[in-house]
Coordinates of C-alpha atoms in Angstrom, one line a residue:
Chain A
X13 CA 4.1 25.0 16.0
X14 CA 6.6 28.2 16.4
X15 CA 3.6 30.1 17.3
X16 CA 2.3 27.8 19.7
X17 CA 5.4 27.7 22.0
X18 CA 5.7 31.6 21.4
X19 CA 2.5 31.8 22.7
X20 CA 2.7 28.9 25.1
X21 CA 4.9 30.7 27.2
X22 CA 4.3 34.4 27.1
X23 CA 1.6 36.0 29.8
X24 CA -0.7 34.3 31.8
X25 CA -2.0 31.0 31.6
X26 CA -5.1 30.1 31.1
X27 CA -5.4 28.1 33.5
X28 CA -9.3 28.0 34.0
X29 CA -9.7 26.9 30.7
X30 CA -7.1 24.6 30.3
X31 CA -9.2 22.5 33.4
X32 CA -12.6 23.0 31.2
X33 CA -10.9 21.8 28.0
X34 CA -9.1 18.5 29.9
X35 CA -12.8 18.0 31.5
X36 CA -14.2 18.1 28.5
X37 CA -11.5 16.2 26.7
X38 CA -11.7 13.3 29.5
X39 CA -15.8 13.1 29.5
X40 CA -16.0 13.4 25.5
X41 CA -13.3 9.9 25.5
X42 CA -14.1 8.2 29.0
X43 CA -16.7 5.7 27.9
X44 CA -15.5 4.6 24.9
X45 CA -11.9 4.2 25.7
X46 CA -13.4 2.4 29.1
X47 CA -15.5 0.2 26.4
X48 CA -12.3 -0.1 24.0
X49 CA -9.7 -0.7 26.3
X50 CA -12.1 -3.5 28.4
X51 CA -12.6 -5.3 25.5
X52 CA -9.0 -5.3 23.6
X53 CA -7.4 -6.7 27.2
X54 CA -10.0 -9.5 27.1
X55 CA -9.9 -10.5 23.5
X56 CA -5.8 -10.4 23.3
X57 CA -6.0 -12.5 26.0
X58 CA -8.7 -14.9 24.6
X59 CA -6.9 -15.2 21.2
X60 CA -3.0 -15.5 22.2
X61 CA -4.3 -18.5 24.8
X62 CA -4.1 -21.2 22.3
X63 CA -0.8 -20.3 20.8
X64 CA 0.8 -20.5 24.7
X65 CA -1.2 -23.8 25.2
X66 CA 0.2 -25.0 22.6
X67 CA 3.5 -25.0 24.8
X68 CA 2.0 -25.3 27.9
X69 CA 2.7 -21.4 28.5
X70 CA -0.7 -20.6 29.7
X71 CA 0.8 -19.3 33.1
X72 CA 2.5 -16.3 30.8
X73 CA -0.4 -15.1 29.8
X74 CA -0.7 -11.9 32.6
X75 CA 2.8 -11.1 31.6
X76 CA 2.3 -11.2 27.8
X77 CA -1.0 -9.2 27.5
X78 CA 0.6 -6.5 29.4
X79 CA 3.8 -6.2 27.3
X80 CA 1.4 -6.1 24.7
X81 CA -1.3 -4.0 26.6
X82 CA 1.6 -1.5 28.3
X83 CA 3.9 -1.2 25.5
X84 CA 1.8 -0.6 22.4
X85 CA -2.5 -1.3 23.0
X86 CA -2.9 1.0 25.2
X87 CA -1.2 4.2 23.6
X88 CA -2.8 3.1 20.4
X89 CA -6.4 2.6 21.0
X90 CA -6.2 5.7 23.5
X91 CA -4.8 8.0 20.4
X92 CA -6.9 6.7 18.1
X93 CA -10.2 7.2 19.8
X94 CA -9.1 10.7 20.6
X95 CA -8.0 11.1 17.4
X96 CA -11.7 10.6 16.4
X97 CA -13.6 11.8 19.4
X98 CA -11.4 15.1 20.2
X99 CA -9.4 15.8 17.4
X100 CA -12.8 15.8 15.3
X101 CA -14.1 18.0 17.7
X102 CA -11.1 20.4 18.7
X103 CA -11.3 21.3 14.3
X104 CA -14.9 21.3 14.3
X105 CA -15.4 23.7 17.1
X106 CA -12.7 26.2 16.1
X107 CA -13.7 25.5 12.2
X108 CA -16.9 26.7 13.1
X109 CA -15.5 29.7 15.5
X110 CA -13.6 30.6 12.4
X111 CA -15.9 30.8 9.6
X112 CA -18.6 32.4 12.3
X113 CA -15.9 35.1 12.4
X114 CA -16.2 34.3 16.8
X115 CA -12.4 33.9 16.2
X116 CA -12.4 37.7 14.2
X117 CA -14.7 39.0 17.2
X118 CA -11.9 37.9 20.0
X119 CA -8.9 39.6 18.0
X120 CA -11.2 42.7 17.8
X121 CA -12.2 42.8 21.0
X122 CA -8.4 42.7 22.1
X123 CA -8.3 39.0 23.4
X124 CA -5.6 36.7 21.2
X125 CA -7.7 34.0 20.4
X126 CA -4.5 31.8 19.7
X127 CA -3.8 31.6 23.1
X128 CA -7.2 31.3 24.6
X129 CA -8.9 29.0 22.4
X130 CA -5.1 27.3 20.8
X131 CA -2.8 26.8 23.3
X132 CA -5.1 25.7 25.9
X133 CA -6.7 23.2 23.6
X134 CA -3.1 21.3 22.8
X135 CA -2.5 22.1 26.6
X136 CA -5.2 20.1 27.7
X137 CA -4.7 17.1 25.1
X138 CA -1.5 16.8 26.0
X139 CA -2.4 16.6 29.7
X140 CA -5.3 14.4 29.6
X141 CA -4.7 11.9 27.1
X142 CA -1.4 10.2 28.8
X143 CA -3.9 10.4 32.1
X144 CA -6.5 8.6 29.7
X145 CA -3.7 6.1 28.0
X146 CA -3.2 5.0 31.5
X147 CA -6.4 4.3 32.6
X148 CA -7.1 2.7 29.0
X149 CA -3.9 0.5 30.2
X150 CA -5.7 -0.4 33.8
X151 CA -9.1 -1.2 32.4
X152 CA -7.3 -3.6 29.3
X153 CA -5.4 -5.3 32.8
X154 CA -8.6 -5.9 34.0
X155 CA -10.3 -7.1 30.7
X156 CA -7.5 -9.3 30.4
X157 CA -7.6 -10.5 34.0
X158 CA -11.2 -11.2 33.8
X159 CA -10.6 -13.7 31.3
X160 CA -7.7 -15.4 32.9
X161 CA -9.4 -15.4 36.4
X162 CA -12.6 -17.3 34.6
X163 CA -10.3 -19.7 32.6
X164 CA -7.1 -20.5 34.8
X165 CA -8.7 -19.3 38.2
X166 CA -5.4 -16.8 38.6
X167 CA -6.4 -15.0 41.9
X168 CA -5.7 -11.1 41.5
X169 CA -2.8 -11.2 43.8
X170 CA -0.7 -13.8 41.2
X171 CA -2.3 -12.1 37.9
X172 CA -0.8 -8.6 39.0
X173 CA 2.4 -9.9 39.9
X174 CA 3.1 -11.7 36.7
X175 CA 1.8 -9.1 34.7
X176 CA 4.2 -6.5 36.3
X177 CA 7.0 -9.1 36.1
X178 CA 8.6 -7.8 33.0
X179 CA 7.4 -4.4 32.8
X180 CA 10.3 -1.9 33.5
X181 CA 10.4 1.6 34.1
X182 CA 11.3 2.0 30.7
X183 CA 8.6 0.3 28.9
X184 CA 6.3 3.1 31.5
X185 CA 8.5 6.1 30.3
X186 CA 8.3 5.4 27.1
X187 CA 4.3 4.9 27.2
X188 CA 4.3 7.9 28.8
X189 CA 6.1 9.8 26.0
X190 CA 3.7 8.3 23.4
X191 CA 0.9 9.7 25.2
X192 CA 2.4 12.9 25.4
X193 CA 3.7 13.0 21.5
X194 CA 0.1 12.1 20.9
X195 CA -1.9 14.3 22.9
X196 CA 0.3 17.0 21.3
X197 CA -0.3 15.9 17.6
X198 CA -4.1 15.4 18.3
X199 CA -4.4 19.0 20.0
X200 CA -2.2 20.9 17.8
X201 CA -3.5 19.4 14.5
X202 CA -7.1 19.7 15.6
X203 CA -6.5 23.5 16.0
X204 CA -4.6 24.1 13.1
X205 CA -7.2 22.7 11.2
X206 CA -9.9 24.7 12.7
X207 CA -8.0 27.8 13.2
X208 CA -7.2 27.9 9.5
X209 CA -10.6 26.5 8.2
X210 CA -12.3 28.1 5.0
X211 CA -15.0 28.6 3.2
X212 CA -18.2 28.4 4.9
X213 CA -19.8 24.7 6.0
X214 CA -18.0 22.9 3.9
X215 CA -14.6 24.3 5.6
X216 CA -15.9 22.5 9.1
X217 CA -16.4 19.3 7.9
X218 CA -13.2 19.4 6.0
X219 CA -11.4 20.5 9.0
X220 CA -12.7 18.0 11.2
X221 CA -12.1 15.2 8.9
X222 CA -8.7 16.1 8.5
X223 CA -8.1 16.6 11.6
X224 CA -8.7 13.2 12.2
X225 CA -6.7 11.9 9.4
X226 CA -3.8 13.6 9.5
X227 CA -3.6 12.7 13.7
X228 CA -4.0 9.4 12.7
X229 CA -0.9 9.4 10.1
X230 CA 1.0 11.5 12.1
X231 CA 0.0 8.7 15.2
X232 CA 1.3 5.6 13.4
X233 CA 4.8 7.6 12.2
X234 CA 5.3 8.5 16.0
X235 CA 4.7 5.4 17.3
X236 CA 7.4 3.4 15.0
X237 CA 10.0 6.6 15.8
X238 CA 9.3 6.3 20.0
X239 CA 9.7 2.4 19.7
X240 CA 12.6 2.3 17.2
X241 CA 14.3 4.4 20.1
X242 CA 13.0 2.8 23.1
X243 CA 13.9 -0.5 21.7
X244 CA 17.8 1.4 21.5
X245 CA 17.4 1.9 24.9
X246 CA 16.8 -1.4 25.6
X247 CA 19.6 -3.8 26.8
Chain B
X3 CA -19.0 67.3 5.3
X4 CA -17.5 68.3 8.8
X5 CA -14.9 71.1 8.7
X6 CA -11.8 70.1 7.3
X7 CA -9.6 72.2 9.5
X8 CA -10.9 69.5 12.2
X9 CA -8.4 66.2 12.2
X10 CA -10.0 63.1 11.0
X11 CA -9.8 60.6 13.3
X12 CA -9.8 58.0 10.4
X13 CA -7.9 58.7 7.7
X14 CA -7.8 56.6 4.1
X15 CA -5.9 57.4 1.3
X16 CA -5.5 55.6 -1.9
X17 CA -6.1 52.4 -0.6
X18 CA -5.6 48.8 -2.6
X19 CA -6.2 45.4 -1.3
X20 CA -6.8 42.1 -4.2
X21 CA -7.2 38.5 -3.4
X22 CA -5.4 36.7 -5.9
X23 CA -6.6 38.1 -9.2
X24 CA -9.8 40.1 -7.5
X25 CA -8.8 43.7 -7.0
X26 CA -11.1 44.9 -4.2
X27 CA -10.3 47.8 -3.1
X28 CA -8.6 50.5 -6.1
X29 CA -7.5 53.6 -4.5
X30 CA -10.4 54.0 -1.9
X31 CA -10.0 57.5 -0.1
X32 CA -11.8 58.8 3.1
X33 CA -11.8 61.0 6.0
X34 CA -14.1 60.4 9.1
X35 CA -14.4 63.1 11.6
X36 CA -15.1 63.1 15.3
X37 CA -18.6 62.2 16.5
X38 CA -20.0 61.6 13.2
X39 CA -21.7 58.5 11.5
X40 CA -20.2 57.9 7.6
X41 CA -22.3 55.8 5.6
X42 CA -20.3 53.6 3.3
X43 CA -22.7 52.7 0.6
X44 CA -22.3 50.4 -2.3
X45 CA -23.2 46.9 -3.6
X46 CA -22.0 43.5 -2.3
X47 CA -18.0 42.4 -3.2
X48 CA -16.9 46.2 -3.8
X49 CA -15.0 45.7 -0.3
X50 CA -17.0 47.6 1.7
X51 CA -16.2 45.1 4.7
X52 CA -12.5 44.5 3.5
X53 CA -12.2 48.6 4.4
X54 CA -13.4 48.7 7.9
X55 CA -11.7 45.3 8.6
X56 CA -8.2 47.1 7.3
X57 CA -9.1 49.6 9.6
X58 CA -8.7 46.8 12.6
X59 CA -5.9 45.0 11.8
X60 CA -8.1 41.8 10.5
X61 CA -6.8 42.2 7.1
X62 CA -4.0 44.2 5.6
X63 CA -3.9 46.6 2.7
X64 CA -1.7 45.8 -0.5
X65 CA -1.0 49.7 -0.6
X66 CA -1.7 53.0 0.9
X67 CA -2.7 54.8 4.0
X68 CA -5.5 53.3 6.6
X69 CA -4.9 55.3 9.9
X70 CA -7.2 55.2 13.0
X71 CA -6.6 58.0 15.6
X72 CA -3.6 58.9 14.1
X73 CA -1.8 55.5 13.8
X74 CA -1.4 53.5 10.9
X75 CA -2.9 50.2 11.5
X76 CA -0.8 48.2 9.4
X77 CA 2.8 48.9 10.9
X78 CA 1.8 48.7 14.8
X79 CA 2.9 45.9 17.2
X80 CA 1.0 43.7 18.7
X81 CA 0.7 45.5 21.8
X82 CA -0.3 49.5 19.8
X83 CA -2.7 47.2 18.0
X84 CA -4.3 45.5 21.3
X85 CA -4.8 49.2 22.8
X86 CA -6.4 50.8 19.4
X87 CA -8.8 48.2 19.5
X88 CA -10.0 48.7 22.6
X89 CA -11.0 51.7 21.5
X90 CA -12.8 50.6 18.1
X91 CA -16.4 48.3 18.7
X92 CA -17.1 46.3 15.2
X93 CA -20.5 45.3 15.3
X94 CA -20.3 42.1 12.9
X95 CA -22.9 41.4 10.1
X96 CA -23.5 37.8 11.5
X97 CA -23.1 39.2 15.3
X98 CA -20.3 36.6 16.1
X99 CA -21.7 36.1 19.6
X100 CA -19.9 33.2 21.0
X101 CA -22.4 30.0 20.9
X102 CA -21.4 28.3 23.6
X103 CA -21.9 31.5 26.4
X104 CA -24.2 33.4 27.5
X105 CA -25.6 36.3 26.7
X106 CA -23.7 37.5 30.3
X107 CA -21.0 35.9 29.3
X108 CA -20.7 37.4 25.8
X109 CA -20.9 40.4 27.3
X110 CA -18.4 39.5 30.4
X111 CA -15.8 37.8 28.4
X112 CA -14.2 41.1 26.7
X113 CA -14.3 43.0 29.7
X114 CA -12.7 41.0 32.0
X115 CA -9.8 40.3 29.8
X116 CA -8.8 43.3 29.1
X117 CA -10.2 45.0 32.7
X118 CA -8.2 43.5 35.5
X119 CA -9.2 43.5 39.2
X120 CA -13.1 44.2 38.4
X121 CA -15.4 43.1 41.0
X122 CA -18.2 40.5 40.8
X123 CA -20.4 43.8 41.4
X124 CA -18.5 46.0 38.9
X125 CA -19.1 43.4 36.2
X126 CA -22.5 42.5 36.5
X127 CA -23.2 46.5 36.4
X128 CA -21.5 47.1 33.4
X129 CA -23.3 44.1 31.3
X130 CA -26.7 45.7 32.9
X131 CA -26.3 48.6 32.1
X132 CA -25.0 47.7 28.3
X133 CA -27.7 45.0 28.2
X134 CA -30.3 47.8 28.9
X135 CA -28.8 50.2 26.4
X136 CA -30.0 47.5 23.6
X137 CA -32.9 47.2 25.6
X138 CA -32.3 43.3 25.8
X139 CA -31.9 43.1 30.0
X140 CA -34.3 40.4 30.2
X141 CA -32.2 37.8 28.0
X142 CA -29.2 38.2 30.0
X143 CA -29.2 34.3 31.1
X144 CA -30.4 33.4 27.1
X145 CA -27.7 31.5 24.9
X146 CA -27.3 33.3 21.0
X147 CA -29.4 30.5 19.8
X148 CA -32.4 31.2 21.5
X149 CA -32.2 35.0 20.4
X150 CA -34.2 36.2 17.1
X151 CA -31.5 37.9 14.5
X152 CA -32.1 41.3 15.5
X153 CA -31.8 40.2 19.1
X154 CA -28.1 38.6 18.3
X155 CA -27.4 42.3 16.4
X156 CA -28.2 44.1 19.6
X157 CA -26.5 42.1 21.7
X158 CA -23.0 42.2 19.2
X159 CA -23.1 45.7 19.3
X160 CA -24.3 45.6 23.6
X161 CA -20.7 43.5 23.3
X162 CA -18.9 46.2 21.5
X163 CA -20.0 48.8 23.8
X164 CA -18.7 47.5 27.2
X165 CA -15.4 48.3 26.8
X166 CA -16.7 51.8 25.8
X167 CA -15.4 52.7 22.2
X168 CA -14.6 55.5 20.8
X169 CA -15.1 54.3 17.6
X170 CA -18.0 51.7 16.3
X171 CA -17.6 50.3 13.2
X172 CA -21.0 48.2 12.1
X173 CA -20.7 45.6 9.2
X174 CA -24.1 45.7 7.7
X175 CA -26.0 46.3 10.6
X176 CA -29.8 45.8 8.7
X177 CA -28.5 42.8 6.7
X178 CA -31.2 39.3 6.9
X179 CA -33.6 41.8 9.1
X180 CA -37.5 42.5 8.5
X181 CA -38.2 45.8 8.4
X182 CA -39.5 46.9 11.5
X183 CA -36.3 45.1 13.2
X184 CA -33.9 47.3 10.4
X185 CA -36.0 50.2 12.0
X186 CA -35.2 49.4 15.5
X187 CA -31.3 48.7 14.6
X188 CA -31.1 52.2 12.8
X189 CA -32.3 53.8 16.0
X190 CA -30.0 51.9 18.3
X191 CA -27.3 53.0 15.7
X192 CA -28.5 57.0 16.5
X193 CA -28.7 56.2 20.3
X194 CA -25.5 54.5 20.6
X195 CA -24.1 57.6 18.8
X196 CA -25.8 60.3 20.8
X197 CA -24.9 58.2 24.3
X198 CA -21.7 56.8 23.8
X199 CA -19.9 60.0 21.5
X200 CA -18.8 57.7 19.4
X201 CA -17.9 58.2 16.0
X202 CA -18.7 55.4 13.5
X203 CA -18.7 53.9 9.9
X204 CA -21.3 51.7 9.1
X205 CA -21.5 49.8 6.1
X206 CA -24.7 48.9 4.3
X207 CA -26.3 48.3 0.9
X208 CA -29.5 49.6 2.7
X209 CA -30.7 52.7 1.8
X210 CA -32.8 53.8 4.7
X211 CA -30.4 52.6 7.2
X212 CA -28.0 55.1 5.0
X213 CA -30.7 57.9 5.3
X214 CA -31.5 56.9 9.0
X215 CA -28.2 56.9 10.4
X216 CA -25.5 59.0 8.0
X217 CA -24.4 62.3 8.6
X218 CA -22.7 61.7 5.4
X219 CA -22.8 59.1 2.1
X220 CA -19.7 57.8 1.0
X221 CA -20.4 55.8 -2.2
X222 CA -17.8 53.0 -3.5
X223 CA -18.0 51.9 -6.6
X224 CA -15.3 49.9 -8.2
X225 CA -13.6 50.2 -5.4
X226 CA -13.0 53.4 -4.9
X227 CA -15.2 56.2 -3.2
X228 CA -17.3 57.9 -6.3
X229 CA -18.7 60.4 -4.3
X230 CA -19.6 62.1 -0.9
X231 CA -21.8 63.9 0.6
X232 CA -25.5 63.9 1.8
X233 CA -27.9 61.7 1.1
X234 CA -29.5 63.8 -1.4
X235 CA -26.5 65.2 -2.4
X236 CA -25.4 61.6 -3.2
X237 CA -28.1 60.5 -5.5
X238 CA -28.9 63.6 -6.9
X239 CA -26.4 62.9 -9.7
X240 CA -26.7 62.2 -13.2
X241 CA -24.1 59.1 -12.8
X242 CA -25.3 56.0 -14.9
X243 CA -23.9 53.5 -11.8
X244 CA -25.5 54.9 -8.7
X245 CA -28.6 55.9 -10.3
X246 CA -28.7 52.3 -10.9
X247 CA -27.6 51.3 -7.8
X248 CA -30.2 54.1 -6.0
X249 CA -33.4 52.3 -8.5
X250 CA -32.5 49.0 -8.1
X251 CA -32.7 49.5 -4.1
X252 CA -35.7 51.6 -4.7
X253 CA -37.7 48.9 -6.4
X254 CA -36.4 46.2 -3.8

């Protein structure tokens, strides 16, 4: 991690790649988290209906799903698709760089591979994904205001204003942070696990596995730090 | 064997280098002069590659002396390390082309990293030019998985030559090649020599790459260099290990 801001922040940018890499970050998770993220909004909506019924509390529904969607879904299903989908493929790519010795021709040929093929990597995951956790956030809004629209006939107009109700700018920052923390921990673990892959073939599976794994642990850990101190935060 | 009143422009003395209990390298000693190609012969795991990647910084030595145009590779910064690169090509046994580029761009990337302020023109001269060298011009536009494996070699070392070394170090330049290619290769090897003045090591368990291309035999062995010299000077030695060595590549 030393090395990374080191590297981070001496000489030039790349900038060119760091556009490629979030392109290729945002097309590799775009469907699936549009897919996901649909889907989550509709059925947490679908399923926490009868318990609000049950009170007569149907009319909360827009504001429930997104303190549910906002706050926690989706950070979470946005990390953990890119936890699959990029972080696989950040290790896998560099694992395969690495054991091809691509990453050995670079440093002989005078180019630092850390920064070109590292630090633009992380760059990029920690640009795109909060971009991505936000859109995963609008689609699960309109997932969940599909099914309130079709069930309570809630015209946009109402649905958007009760959904934003009790959303504060706090509840935003702090989304925003997780997709940052996260985009860092898939991008940085992804190439650590490339970078430092070994021994052949089987090195590139095992770096893309845990790649995935260890984001995923590292995910959940973050996310109960970020809301034990959000929730501190909160009055 | 050049004149030794000439400076070597590679020097190794007594080098050591082990992983874990494996002792690859035990006191391996050599001098390469200007504008000559040293052969370093010997079987697979005596650290033949482990030397020439001491010699660019990829791996360091446990002990002694590895020193390229006068430096000694292990104790330079970053930034001596960058320049003496630029001045060493290492043709890789596997090429290393980068996968997802083109052959251009293989050949582009290291040279407008580490050439600022070249032209569109400029650029696209110099990968012509190299690409022709290897005589490979027509796969410019061709990605490393559509080239045959003698095609990749060419284009590694095409790669090496744009930033015009002085040095070329080649990692088993014949290895997983038919014969006619290993022919072709050994011959880009002398051309590269004779066109570039470079001066180069090339490693190789082959012997008629060895014959081919060496102005000098080094053997290792163990190692450590068992001897020098020609090619005939090499074999024609009564020592049980590379009489081995020499009849088991004969009958191969």
């Amino acid at each position: 991690m030393g090395k990374f801001f080191r590297e981070a922040f001496k000489g030039r940018m790349e900038v060119q790649e760091i556009i490629k890499q979030c392109y290729a970050i945002g097309n590799k998770s775009l469907v699936l988290i549009s897919l996901t993220g649909f889907i989550t909004g509709m059925v947490f909506t679908k399923q926490s209906r009868p318990s609000l019924a049950e009170f007569g509390a149907t009319s909360w529904l827009p504001s429930l799903v997104s303190i549910a969607v906002i706050r926690a879904l989706a950070a979470l299903v946005t990390a953990l698709i890119s936890a699959g989908k990029v972080g696989s493929s950040i290790g896998a790519e560099l694992g395969s760089m690495r054991v091809t010795e691509q990453i050995d021709a670079m440093e002989v040929s005078a180019i630092n591979p850390f920064k070109y093929l590292v630090v633009t990597r992380v760059v990029a995951a920690t640009i795109t994904i909060p971009v991505l956790m936000s859109y995963c956030g609008m689609v699960g809004l309109m997932g969940a205001y599909l099914n309130v629209a079709l069930n309570e006939g809630t015209s946009l107009q109402t649905f958007i204003q009760k959904a934003f109700e009790q959303i504060t700018f706090l509840d935003i920052g702090t989304s925003l942070v997780k997709g940052i923390a996260y985009g860092f921990t898939i991008g940085i673990v992804g190439c650590y696990q490339g970078y430092n892959a070994k021994k052949g073939t089987e090195g590139v599976g095992r770096a893309a596995n845990s790649s995935v794994v260890i984001s995923m642990f590292l995910i959940f850990i973050e996310e109960v730090i970020i809301v034990q101190i959000s929730n501190y935060f909160r009055v | 064997m050049k004149e030794t009143n000439q400076e070597p422009i590679i020097h190794i003395k007594d080098l050591y280098k082990s992983f874990g209990d494996l002792d690859v390298l035990r006191g391996a000693s050599l001098d390469v002069f200007r504008g000559e190609n040293v052969v370093v012969l010997g079987r697979s795991g005596t650290g033949k590659s482990v030397l020439i990647k001491i010699l660019v910084g990829l791996l360091t030595q446990d002990r002694g002396t590895a020193q390229v145009l006068g430096k000694e590779v292990a104790t330079l910064t970053e930034k001596e390390l960058r320049d003496l690169r630029l001045k060493i090509g290492f043709s890789f046994q596997n090429s290393a082309l980068y996968d997802s580029m083109t052959v251009r761009e293989n050949l582009e990337f290291p040279l407008v990293r580490n050439i600022a302020n070249l032209t569109r023109g400029q650029i696209d001269k110099e990968v012509e030019t190299v690409l022709d060298a290897v005589g490979l011009l027509q796969t410019i536009n061709q990605v490393p998985s559509e080239l045959s494996g003698g095609q990749r070699k060419r284009i590694g070392i095409a790669r090496t030559l744009i930033l015009r070394p002085e040095i070329m170090l080649y990692d088993e330049p014949t290895a997983g090649l038919d014969p006619i290619t290993c022919l072709e290769i050994n011959e880009l090897i002398n051309e590269v020599k004779e066109k570039y003045k470079t001066t180069s090591i090339i490693i190789t368990h082959d012997l008629t790459c060895a014959k081919v291309t060496g102005d000098r035999i080094a053997m290792l062995l163990d190692g450590s260099f068992v001897r020098q010299g020609s090619f005939e000077e090499v074999f024609d030695t009564s020592e049980e290990r590379i009489k081995s060595f020499f009849d088991y590549n004969f009958i191969q």
